[in-house]
mmCIF file of C-alpha atoms in Angstrom:
data_model
loop_
_atom_site.group_PDB
_atom_site.id
_atom_site.type_symbol
_atom_site.label_atom_id
_atom_site.label_comp_id
_atom_site.label_asym_id
_atom_site.label_seq_id
_atom_site.Cartn_x
_atom_site.Cartn_y
_atom_site.Cartn_z
ATOM 1 C CA MET A 1 -36.974 28.933 -32.525
ATOM 2 C CA THR A 2 -35.232 26.691 -29.910
ATOM 3 C CA GLU A 3 -31.346 25.904 -30.531
ATOM 4 C CA THR A 4 -30.024 22.762 -29.969
ATOM 5 C CA SER A 5 -26.563 23.045 -30.145
ATOM 6 C CA ASN A 6 -24.266 19.866 -30.244
ATOM 7 C CA LYS A 7 -21.421 20.268 -28.608
ATOM 8 C CA PRO A 8 -18.999 17.089 -29.815
ATOM 9 C CA ASP A 9 -16.247 18.481 -27.699
ATOM 10 C CA LYS A 10 -18.030 18.977 -24.460
ATOM 11 C CA GLU A 11 -20.100 15.532 -24.965
ATOM 12 C CA GLN A 12 -16.737 13.509 -25.616
ATOM 13 C CA GLU A 13 -14.357 14.921 -22.726
ATOM 14 C CA GLU A 14 -13.155 11.950 -21.532
ATOM 15 C CA ARG A 15 -12.298 11.477 -17.602
ATOM 16 C CA ILE A 16 -9.073 10.934 -16.713
ATOM 17 C CA PRO A 17 -8.653 7.545 -15.289
ATOM 18 C CA ALA A 18 -7.386 7.504 -11.627
ATOM 19 C CA MET A 19 -4.106 5.517 -12.216
ATOM 20 C CA GLN A 20 -2.917 8.439 -14.755
ATOM 21 C CA SER A 21 -3.881 11.253 -12.067
ATOM 22 C CA LEU A 22 -1.677 9.323 -9.782
ATOM 23 C CA ILE A 23 1.193 8.788 -12.199
ATOM 24 C CA ASP A 24 0.777 12.461 -13.337
ATOM 25 C CA ASN A 25 1.193 13.791 -9.568
ATOM 26 C CA PRO A 26 4.848 14.096 -8.594
ATOM 27 C CA PHE A 27 4.508 15.122 -5.098
ATOM 28 C CA LEU A 28 2.169 11.979 -4.559
ATOM 29 C CA LEU A 29 4.662 9.749 -6.056
ATOM 30 C CA LEU A 30 7.356 11.072 -4.064
ATOM 31 C CA PHE A 31 5.199 10.964 -0.803
ATOM 32 C CA ILE A 32 4.402 6.864 -2.020
ATOM 33 C CA GLY A 33 7.942 6.158 -2.574
ATOM 34 C CA VAL A 34 9.148 7.671 1.260
ATOM 35 C CA ALA A 35 6.016 6.361 2.793
ATOM 36 C CA MET A 36 5.925 2.850 1.611
ATOM 37 C CA PRO A 37 9.603 1.677 2.396
ATOM 38 C CA THR A 38 9.544 3.175 6.040
ATOM 39 C CA VAL A 39 6.236 1.012 6.706
ATOM 40 C CA PHE A 40 7.732 -1.797 5.206
ATOM 41 C CA TYR A 41 11.023 -1.166 7.461
ATOM 42 C CA ILE A 42 8.631 -0.449 10.420
ATOM 43 C CA VAL A 43 6.616 -3.609 10.017
ATOM 44 C CA TRP A 44 10.019 -5.845 9.189
ATOM 45 C CA GLY A 45 11.618 -4.589 12.340
ATOM 46 C CA ILE A 46 8.387 -5.500 14.443
ATOM 47 C CA MET A 47 8.159 -8.720 13.257
ATOM 48 C CA GLU A 48 12.226 -9.309 13.915
ATOM 49 C CA ILE A 49 11.779 -7.905 17.525
ATOM 50 C CA VAL A 50 8.684 -10.106 18.250
ATOM 51 C CA THR A 51 10.596 -13.573 16.884
ATOM 52 C CA ILE A 52 13.523 -12.784 18.817
ATOM 53 C CA PRO A 53 13.546 -15.691 21.619
ATOM 54 C CA VAL A 54 13.097 -15.147 25.348
ATOM 55 C CA ALA A 55 16.317 -15.432 27.462
ATOM 56 C CA PRO A 56 16.043 -18.152 29.943
#
């Protein structure tokens, strides 16, 4: 006799959304919180240097 066991817990197990995985990882949040301002300030500094007029 073949047994067809239905496992509702396994079949209804939901995937964790990507955004929830991101929010649940404190080290990734720390990295993003340090890296994003650093990148923005570097880009801002480069834009400021480029806009300085050339001395005559």
